[in-house]
PDB file of C-alpha atoms and ligand atoms in Angstrom:
ATOM      1  CA  UNK Q   4     -16.280-109.884-189.936  1.00  0.00           C
ATOM      2  CA  UNK Q   5     -18.665-111.884-187.784  1.00  0.00           C
ATOM      3  CA  UNK Q   6     -22.444-111.498-187.982  1.00  0.00           C
ATOM      4  CA  UNK Q   7     -22.617-109.192-184.980  1.00  0.00           C
ATOM      5  CA  UNK Q   8     -20.018-106.835-186.481  1.00  0.00           C
ATOM      6  CA  UNK Q   9     -22.117-106.677-189.672  1.00  0.00           C
ATOM      7  CA  UNK Q  10     -25.241-105.868-187.629  1.00  0.00           C
ATOM      8  CA  UNK Q  11     -23.310-103.112-185.875  1.00  0.00           C
ATOM      9  CA  UNK Q  12     -22.161-101.682-189.200  1.00  0.00           C
ATOM     10  CA  UNK Q  13     -25.758-101.493-190.478  1.00  0.00           C
ATOM     11  CA  UNK Q  14     -26.905 -99.925-187.209  1.00  0.00           C
ATOM     12  CA  UNK Q  15     -24.280 -97.196-187.396  1.00  0.00           C
ATOM     13  CA  UNK Q  16     -25.202 -96.403-191.020  1.00  0.00           C
ATOM     14  CA  UNK Q  17     -28.836 -95.853-189.941  1.00  0.00           C
ATOM     15  CA  UNK Q  18     -27.746 -92.823-187.899  1.00  0.00           C
ATOM     16  CA  UNK Q  19     -27.551 -90.889-191.193  1.00  0.00           C
ATOM     17  CA  UNK Q  20     -31.357 -91.053-191.384  1.00  0.00           C
ATOM     18  CA  UNK Q  21     -31.914 -89.497-187.946  1.00  0.00           C
ATOM     19  CA  UNK Q  22     -32.805 -85.862-188.486  1.00  0.00           C
ATOM     20  CA  UNK Q  23     -34.309 -85.030-185.085  1.00  0.00           C
ATOM     21  CA  UNK Q  24     -37.821 -85.220-183.668  1.00  0.00           C
ATOM     22  CA  UNK Q  25     -39.132 -88.490-182.254  1.00  0.00           C
ATOM     23  CA  UNK Q  26     -37.626 -91.706-183.613  1.00  0.00           C
ATOM     24  CA  UNK Q  27     -39.447 -95.042-183.738  1.00  0.00           C
ATOM     25  CA  UNK Q  28     -37.193 -97.800-182.419  1.00  0.00           C
ATOM     26  CA  UNK Q  29     -37.608-101.539-183.015  1.00  0.00           C
ATOM     27  CA  UNK Q  30     -36.333-104.573-181.162  1.00  0.00           C
ATOM     28  CA  UNK Q  31     -33.503-107.105-181.441  1.00  0.00           C
ATOM     29  CA  UNK Q  32     -29.731-107.445-181.382  1.00  0.00           C
ATOM     30  CA  UNK Q  33     -29.233-105.182-184.432  1.00  0.00           C
ATOM     31  CA  UNK Q  34     -31.487-102.518-182.922  1.00  0.00           C
ATOM     32  CA  UNK Q  35     -29.570-102.799-179.645  1.00  0.00           C
ATOM     33  CA  UNK Q  36     -26.526-101.536-181.550  1.00  0.00           C
ATOM     34  CA  UNK Q  37     -28.659 -98.771-183.065  1.00  0.00           C
ATOM     35  CA  UNK Q  38     -29.844 -97.708-179.601  1.00  0.00           C
ATOM     36  CA  UNK Q  39     -26.239 -97.504-178.425  1.00  0.00           C
ATOM     37  CA  UNK Q  40     -25.368 -95.300-181.428  1.00  0.00           C
ATOM     38  CA  UNK Q  41     -28.527 -93.208-180.965  1.00  0.00           C
ATOM     39  CA  UNK Q  42     -27.371 -92.477-177.420  1.00  0.00           C
ATOM     40  CA  UNK Q  43     -24.282 -90.758-178.843  1.00  0.00           C
ATOM     41  CA  UNK Q  44     -26.515 -88.190-180.603  1.00  0.00           C
ATOM     42  CA  UNK Q  45     -29.374 -88.135-178.111  1.00  0.00           C
ATOM     43  CA  UNK Q  46     -29.260 -84.322-177.879  1.00  0.00           C
ATOM     44  CA  UNK Q  47     -30.392 -84.240-181.512  1.00  0.00           C
ATOM     45  CA  UNK Q  48     -33.713 -86.068-180.887  1.00  0.00           C
ATOM     46  CA  UNK Q  49     -36.717 -85.317-178.695  1.00  0.00           C
ATOM     47  CA  UNK Q  50     -37.027 -88.969-177.760  1.00  0.00           C
ATOM     48  CA  UNK Q  51     -38.133 -92.374-179.014  1.00  0.00           C
ATOM     49  CA  UNK Q  52     -41.264 -94.467-179.382  1.00  0.00           C
ATOM     50  CA  UNK Q  53     -40.293 -98.006-178.403  1.00  0.00           C
ATOM     51  CA  UNK Q  54     -41.584-101.301-179.790  1.00  0.00           C
ATOM     52  CA  UNK Q  55     -40.823-103.417-176.711  1.00  0.00           C
ATOM     53  CA  UNK Q  56     -40.115-103.419-173.002  1.00  0.00           C
ATOM     54  CA  UNK Q  57     -36.566-104.617-173.752  1.00  0.00           C
ATOM     55  CA  UNK Q  58     -35.785-101.670-176.043  1.00  0.00           C
ATOM     56  CA  UNK Q  59     -37.469 -99.269-173.610  1.00  0.00           C
ATOM     57  CA  UNK Q  60     -35.217-100.465-170.805  1.00  0.00           C
ATOM     58  CA  UNK Q  61     -32.065-100.115-172.919  1.00  0.00           C
ATOM     59  CA  UNK Q  62     -33.011 -96.590-174.003  1.00  0.00           C
ATOM     60  CA  UNK Q  63     -33.904 -95.580-170.439  1.00  0.00           C
ATOM     61  CA  UNK Q  64     -30.429 -96.710-169.328  1.00  0.00           C
ATOM     62  CA  UNK Q  65     -28.970 -94.389-171.977  1.00  0.00           C
ATOM     63  CA  UNK Q  66     -31.191 -91.496-170.844  1.00  0.00           C
ATOM     64  CA  UNK Q  67     -33.162 -91.402-174.105  1.00  0.00           C
ATOM     65  CA  UNK Q  68     -36.703 -90.087-173.322  1.00  0.00           C
ATOM     66  CA  UNK Q  69     -39.470 -92.615-174.111  1.00  0.00           C
ATOM     67  CA  UNK Q  70     -42.629 -91.227-175.718  1.00  0.00           C
ATOM     68  CA  UNK Q  71     -46.104 -92.712-176.085  1.00  0.00           C
ATOM     69  CA  UNK Q  72     -47.166 -93.208-179.710  1.00  0.00           C
ATOM     70  CA  UNK Q  73     -50.628 -91.799-178.984  1.00  0.00           C
ATOM     71  CA  UNK Q  74     -49.062 -88.536-177.873  1.00  0.00           C
ATOM     72  CA  UNK Q  75     -46.305 -88.518-180.501  1.00  0.00           C
ATOM     73  CA  UNK Q  76     -48.578 -88.815-183.549  1.00  0.00           C
ATOM     74  CA  UNK Q  77     -47.093 -89.882-186.877  1.00  0.00           C
ATOM     75  CA  UNK Q  78     -43.324 -90.365-186.893  1.00  0.00           C
ATOM     76  CA  UNK Q  79     -40.829 -89.338-189.561  1.00  0.00           C
ATOM     77  CA  UNK Q  80     -38.546 -92.343-189.033  1.00  0.00           C
ATOM     78  CA  UNK Q  81     -38.724 -95.927-187.767  1.00  0.00           C
ATOM     79  CA  UNK Q  82     -35.574 -98.045-187.465  1.00  0.00           C
ATOM     80  CA  UNK Q  83     -35.876-101.793-186.930  1.00  0.00           C
ATOM     81  CA  UNK Q  84     -34.265-105.115-187.809  1.00  0.00           C
ATOM     82  CA  UNK Q  85     -35.704-108.118-189.644  1.00  0.00           C
ATOM     83  CA  UNK Q  86     -35.388-111.879-189.783  1.00  0.00           C
ATOM     84  CA  UNK Q  87     -35.624-111.948-193.578  1.00  0.00           C
ATOM     85  CA  UNK Q  88     -36.069-109.431-196.395  1.00  0.00           C
ATOM     86  CA  UNK Q  89     -36.731-110.020-200.075  1.00  0.00           C
ATOM     87  CA  UNK Q  90     -35.624-107.654-202.863  1.00  0.00           C
ATOM     88  CA  UNK Q  91     -38.928-105.753-202.572  1.00  0.00           C
ATOM     89  CA  UNK Q  92     -38.108-105.029-198.901  1.00  0.00           C
ATOM     90  CA  UNK Q  93     -41.009-107.194-197.759  1.00  0.00           C
ATOM     91  CA  UNK Q  94     -39.989-108.700-194.450  1.00  0.00           C
ATOM     92  CA  UNK Q  95     -40.417-111.485-191.948  1.00  0.00           C
ATOM     93  CA  UNK Q  96     -40.192-110.061-188.440  1.00  0.00           C
ATOM     94  CA  UNK Q  97     -40.998-111.209-184.930  1.00  0.00           C
ATOM     95  CA  UNK Q  98     -38.055-113.431-184.039  1.00  0.00           C
ATOM     96  CA  UNK Q  99     -37.915-111.403-180.837  1.00  0.00           C
ATOM     97  CA  UNK Q 100     -41.690-111.578-180.409  1.00  0.00           C
ATOM     98  CA  UNK Q 101     -42.277-107.821-180.677  1.00  0.00           C
ATOM     99  CA  UNK Q 102     -44.028-107.955-184.058  1.00  0.00           C
ATOM    100  CA  UNK Q 103     -47.331-106.314-183.093  1.00  0.00           C
ATOM    101  CA  UNK Q 104     -45.881-103.122-181.663  1.00  0.00           C
ATOM    102  CA  UNK Q 105     -43.317-103.128-184.472  1.00  0.00           C
ATOM    103  CA  UNK Q 106     -46.061-103.278-187.085  1.00  0.00           C
ATOM    104  CA  UNK Q 107     -47.980-100.458-185.405  1.00  0.00           C
ATOM    105  CA  UNK Q 108     -44.958 -98.162-185.359  1.00  0.00           C
ATOM    106  CA  UNK Q 109     -44.027 -99.058-188.941  1.00  0.00           C
ATOM    107  CA  UNK Q 110     -47.570 -98.161-190.025  1.00  0.00           C
ATOM    108  CA  UNK Q 111     -47.392 -94.820-188.229  1.00  0.00           C
ATOM    109  CA  UNK Q 112     -44.011 -93.854-189.704  1.00  0.00           C
ATOM    110  CA  UNK Q 113     -43.234 -92.013-192.928  1.00  0.00           C
ATOM    111  CA  UNK Q 114     -39.913 -93.808-193.451  1.00  0.00           C
ATOM    112  CA  UNK Q 115     -39.050 -97.346-192.297  1.00  0.00           C
ATOM    113  CA  UNK Q 116     -35.314 -98.037-192.329  1.00  0.00           C
ATOM    114  CA  UNK Q 117     -34.550-101.726-191.854  1.00  0.00           C
ATOM    115  CA  UNK Q 118     -31.100-102.723-190.585  1.00  0.00           C
ATOM    116  CA  UNK Q 119     -29.629-106.212-190.904  1.00  0.00           C
ATOM    117  CA  UNK Q 120     -26.578-108.219-191.789  1.00  0.00           C
ATOM    118  CA  UNK Q 121     -26.363-109.408-195.391  1.00  0.00           C
ATOM    119  CA  UNK Q 122     -27.478-112.961-194.547  1.00  0.00           C
ATOM    120  CA  UNK Q 123     -31.034-111.671-194.043  1.00  0.00           C
ATOM    121  CA  UNK Q 124     -31.531-110.898-197.741  1.00  0.00           C
ATOM    122  CA  UNK Q 125     -33.321-113.833-199.422  1.00  0.00           C
ATOM    123  CA  UNK Q 126     -34.984-114.561-202.756  1.00  0.00           C
ATOM    124  CA  UNK Q 127     -38.067-116.128-201.180  1.00  0.00           C
ATOM    125  CA  UNK Q 128     -39.440-115.416-197.705  1.00  0.00           C
ATOM    126  CA  UNK Q 129     -40.243-118.355-195.438  1.00  0.00           C
ATOM    127  CA  UNK Q 130     -37.067-120.194-194.553  1.00  0.00           C
ATOM    128  CA  UNK Q 131     -37.152-118.361-191.212  1.00  0.00           C
ATOM    129  CA  UNK Q 132     -40.145-119.654-189.175  1.00  0.00           C
ATOM    130  CA  UNK Q 133     -42.978-117.127-189.546  1.00  0.00           C
ATOM    131  CA  UNK Q 134     -44.062-115.708-186.148  1.00  0.00           C
ATOM    132  CA  UNK Q 135     -47.787-115.225-185.524  1.00  0.00           C
ATOM    133  CA  UNK Q 136     -49.023-113.535-182.322  1.00  0.00           C
ATOM    134  CA  UNK Q 137     -52.291-115.087-181.119  1.00  0.00           C
ATOM    135  CA  UNK Q 138     -54.793-114.530-178.312  1.00  0.00           C
ATOM    136  CA  UNK Q 139     -54.160-117.443-175.870  1.00  0.00           C
ATOM    137  CA  UNK Q 140     -57.599-119.124-176.252  1.00  0.00           C
ATOM    138  CA  UNK Q 141     -57.190-119.164-180.059  1.00  0.00           C
ATOM    139  CA  UNK Q 142     -53.823-120.972-180.081  1.00  0.00           C
ATOM    140  CA  UNK Q 143     -55.032-124.420-181.213  1.00  0.00           C
ATOM    141  CA  UNK Q 144     -57.672-123.093-183.613  1.00  0.00           C
ATOM    142  CA  UNK Q 145     -55.193-120.773-185.337  1.00  0.00           C
ATOM    143  CA  UNK Q 146     -52.608-123.580-185.468  1.00  0.00           C
ATOM    144  CA  UNK Q 147     -55.103-125.824-187.315  1.00  0.00           C
ATOM    145  CA  UNK Q 148     -55.862-123.046-189.796  1.00  0.00           C
ATOM    146  CA  UNK Q 149     -52.145-122.452-190.386  1.00  0.00           C
ATOM    147  CA  UNK Q 150     -51.732-126.155-191.227  1.00  0.00           C
ATOM    148  CA  UNK Q 151     -54.469-125.711-193.865  1.00  0.00           C
ATOM    149  CA  UNK Q 152     -52.357-122.873-195.311  1.00  0.00           C
ATOM    150  CA  UNK Q 153     -49.442-125.295-195.696  1.00  0.00           C
ATOM    151  CA  UNK Q 154     -47.375-124.507-192.615  1.00  0.00           C
ATOM    152  CA  UNK Q 155     -46.225-126.371-189.521  1.00  0.00           C
ATOM    153  CA  UNK Q 156     -46.923-124.152-186.504  1.00  0.00           C
ATOM    154  CA  UNK Q 157     -44.806-124.613-183.387  1.00  0.00           C
ATOM    155  CA  UNK Q 158     -45.940-123.000-180.123  1.00  0.00           C
ATOM    156  CA  UNK Q 159     -43.121-120.840-178.652  1.00  0.00           C
ATOM    157  CA  UNK Q 160     -43.682-122.370-175.213  1.00  0.00           C
ATOM    158  CA  UNK Q 161     -42.878-120.286-172.157  1.00  0.00           C
ATOM    159  CA  UNK Q 162     -42.910-117.037-174.136  1.00  0.00           C
ATOM    160  CA  UNK Q 163     -45.509-114.333-173.459  1.00  0.00           C
ATOM    161  CA  UNK Q 164     -45.517-111.187-175.594  1.00  0.00           C
ATOM    162  CA  UNK Q 165     -45.506-107.679-174.134  1.00  0.00           C
ATOM    163  CA  UNK Q 166     -49.244-107.703-174.950  1.00  0.00           C
ATOM    164  CA  UNK Q 167     -49.909-110.878-172.910  1.00  0.00           C
ATOM    165  CA  UNK Q 168     -50.327-113.156-175.930  1.00  0.00           C
ATOM    166  CA  UNK Q 169     -48.661-116.266-177.415  1.00  0.00           C
ATOM    167  CA  UNK Q 170     -46.476-116.837-180.473  1.00  0.00           C
ATOM    168  CA  UNK Q 171     -46.779-119.612-183.043  1.00  0.00           C
ATOM    169  CA  UNK Q 172     -43.673-120.013-185.249  1.00  0.00           C
ATOM    170  CA  UNK Q 173     -44.757-121.429-188.604  1.00  0.00           C
ATOM    171  CA  UNK Q 174     -42.228-123.599-190.370  1.00  0.00           C
ATOM    172  CA  UNK Q 175     -42.244-124.726-193.971  1.00  0.00           C
ATOM    173  CA  UNK Q 176     -43.886-121.690-195.561  1.00  0.00           C
ATOM    174  CA  UNK Q 177     -42.711-120.699-199.028  1.00  0.00           C
ATOM    175  CA  UNK Q 178     -44.146-117.218-199.210  1.00  0.00           C
ATOM    176  CA  UNK Q 179     -44.596-116.435-202.908  1.00  0.00           C
ATOM    177  CA  UNK Q 180     -47.337-113.815-202.388  1.00  0.00           C
ATOM    178  CA  UNK Q 181     -46.406-112.061-199.139  1.00  0.00           C
ATOM    179  CA  UNK Q 182     -49.167-109.403-199.178  1.00  0.00           C
ATOM    180  CA  UNK Q 183     -51.879-111.993-199.871  1.00  0.00           C
ATOM    181  CA  UNK Q 184     -50.686-114.338-197.114  1.00  0.00           C
ATOM    182  CA  UNK Q 185     -50.340-111.412-194.697  1.00  0.00           C
ATOM    183  CA  UNK Q 186     -54.018-110.571-195.241  1.00  0.00           C
ATOM    184  CA  UNK Q 187     -55.133-114.217-195.063  1.00  0.00           C
ATOM    185  CA  UNK Q 188     -53.406-114.869-191.736  1.00  0.00           C
ATOM    186  CA  UNK Q 189     -54.405-111.500-190.282  1.00  0.00           C
ATOM    187  CA  UNK Q 190     -58.031-112.396-191.047  1.00  0.00           C
ATOM    188  CA  UNK Q 191     -58.005-115.560-188.905  1.00  0.00           C
ATOM    189  CA  UNK Q 192     -60.040-115.088-185.733  1.00  0.00           C
ATOM    190  CA  UNK Q 193     -57.697-114.836-182.762  1.00  0.00           C
ATOM    191  CA  UNK Q 194     -54.654-113.650-184.712  1.00  0.00           C
ATOM    192  CA  UNK Q 195     -53.298-110.380-183.378  1.00  0.00           C
ATOM    193  CA  UNK Q 196     -50.506-109.945-185.933  1.00  0.00           C
ATOM    194  CA  UNK Q 197     -48.593-112.015-188.463  1.00  0.00           C
ATOM    195  CA  UNK Q 198     -44.884-111.295-188.869  1.00  0.00           C
ATOM    196  CA  UNK Q 199     -45.109-110.659-192.633  1.00  0.00           C
ATOM    197  CA  UNK Q 200     -44.431-106.976-193.338  1.00  0.00           C
ATOM    198  CA  UNK Q 201     -45.513-106.747-196.982  1.00  0.00           C
ATOM    199  CA  UNK Q 202     -48.494-104.366-196.939  1.00  0.00           C
ATOM    200  CA  UNK Q 203     -46.147-101.917-195.243  1.00  0.00           C
ATOM    201  CA  UNK Q 204     -42.655-103.009-196.338  1.00  0.00           C
ATOM    202  CA  UNK Q 205     -39.438-101.207-195.439  1.00  0.00           C
ATOM    203  CA  UNK Q 206     -38.496 -98.123-197.469  1.00  0.00           C
ATOM    204  CA  UNK Q 207     -34.755 -98.562-197.041  1.00  0.00           C
ATOM    205  CA  UNK Q 208     -32.755-101.713-196.261  1.00  0.00           C
ATOM    206  CA  UNK Q 209     -29.230-101.271-194.904  1.00  0.00           C
ATOM    207  CA  UNK Q 210     -27.226-104.486-195.035  1.00  0.00           C
ATOM    208  CA  UNK Q 211     -23.931-104.842-193.218  1.00  0.00           C
ATOM    209  CA  UNK Q 212     -21.399-106.528-195.512  1.00  0.00           C
ATOM    210  CA  UNK Q 213     -17.660-107.108-195.883  1.00  0.00           C
ATOM    211  CA  UNK Q 214     -17.636-104.297-198.458  1.00  0.00           C
ATOM    212  CA  UNK Q 215     -19.382-101.835-196.118  1.00  0.00           C
ATOM    213  CA  UNK Q 216     -23.064-100.945-195.738  1.00  0.00           C
ATOM    214  CA  UNK Q 217     -25.180-101.849-198.799  1.00  0.00           C
ATOM    215  CA  UNK Q 218     -28.274 -99.691-199.190  1.00  0.00           C
ATOM    216  CA  UNK Q 219     -31.346-100.921-201.070  1.00  0.00           C
ATOM    217  CA  UNK Q 220     -34.317 -98.601-201.514  1.00  0.00           C
ATOM    218  CA  UNK Q 221     -37.877 -99.527-202.438  1.00  0.00           C
TER     219      UNK Q 221
HETATM  220  C1  5RP G 305     -38.083-108.653-183.196  1.00  0.00           C
HETATM  221  C2  5RP G 305     -37.689-108.550-184.613  1.00  0.00           C
HETATM  222  C3  5RP G 305     -36.228-108.369-184.921  1.00  0.00           C
HETATM  223  O1  5RP G 305     -36.083-107.186-185.626  1.00  0.00           O
HETATM  224  C4  5RP G 305     -35.720-109.530-185.714  1.00  0.00           C
HETATM  225  O2  5RP G 305     -35.976-110.715-184.981  1.00  0.00           O
HETATM  226  C5  5RP G 305     -34.222-109.400-186.008  1.00  0.00           C
HETATM  227  O3  5RP G 305     -33.491-109.580-184.839  1.00  0.00           O
HETATM  228  P1  5RP G 305     -31.912-109.443-184.794  1.00  0.00           P
HETATM  229  O4  5RP G 305     -31.595-108.007-185.036  1.00  0.00           O
HETATM  230  O5  5RP G 305     -31.566-109.866-183.380  1.00  0.00           O
HETATM  231  O6  5RP G 305     -31.324-110.351-185.827  1.00  0.00           O
HETATM  232  O7  5RP G 305     -38.482-108.605-185.521  1.00  0.00           O
HETATM  233  O8  5RP G 305     -39.440-108.950-183.054  1.00  0.00           O
END
């Protein structure tokens, strides 16, 4: 099976967690498959809170009602992908640049189900460049501070987030203490969000594999 087929398998397995109400929906190619599956049971849900303009557009095309998080309140379920996960279900996210809204919805949700192909499971986070969303005027300052933390930040040129900000992708990080580094980077002036999801990790990780969906719980 190719990587996309494994993503699709994980996305389909996540449907088992949809019990109705309003579903939080992430961003990315794996989530795109989930949105397509969610459309097949859309009568079962009231609607979705979306983490990006791209996911909103895809759900609108399927006729899935889009809700505002402020009106929806806390959510029972959030489904999203990841760029890396460790065994503790701490994640690197933000490859698609939607990390801030993703982190907000994850925080507001009782259960976070992460869907991915099996290649995303790693022993140590940091091989995937760590995305950091920054206020535009803070780009160079934050980059210098990230160098002090041992990383090599690369500006994702030409990319503007849905919030009007920039992304720095930090290479060369070996993230041995994810929660500590999440707090350190979040505390830098001008950082909106760092793509480490350790303070609020996933609750369930569904990995597409040749043997079928593998489910890891926190
Ligand atoms: C977007 C994300 C995605 O969930 C992450 O990049 C995984 O993407 P894909 O499902 O395409 O592999 O965090 O900001």
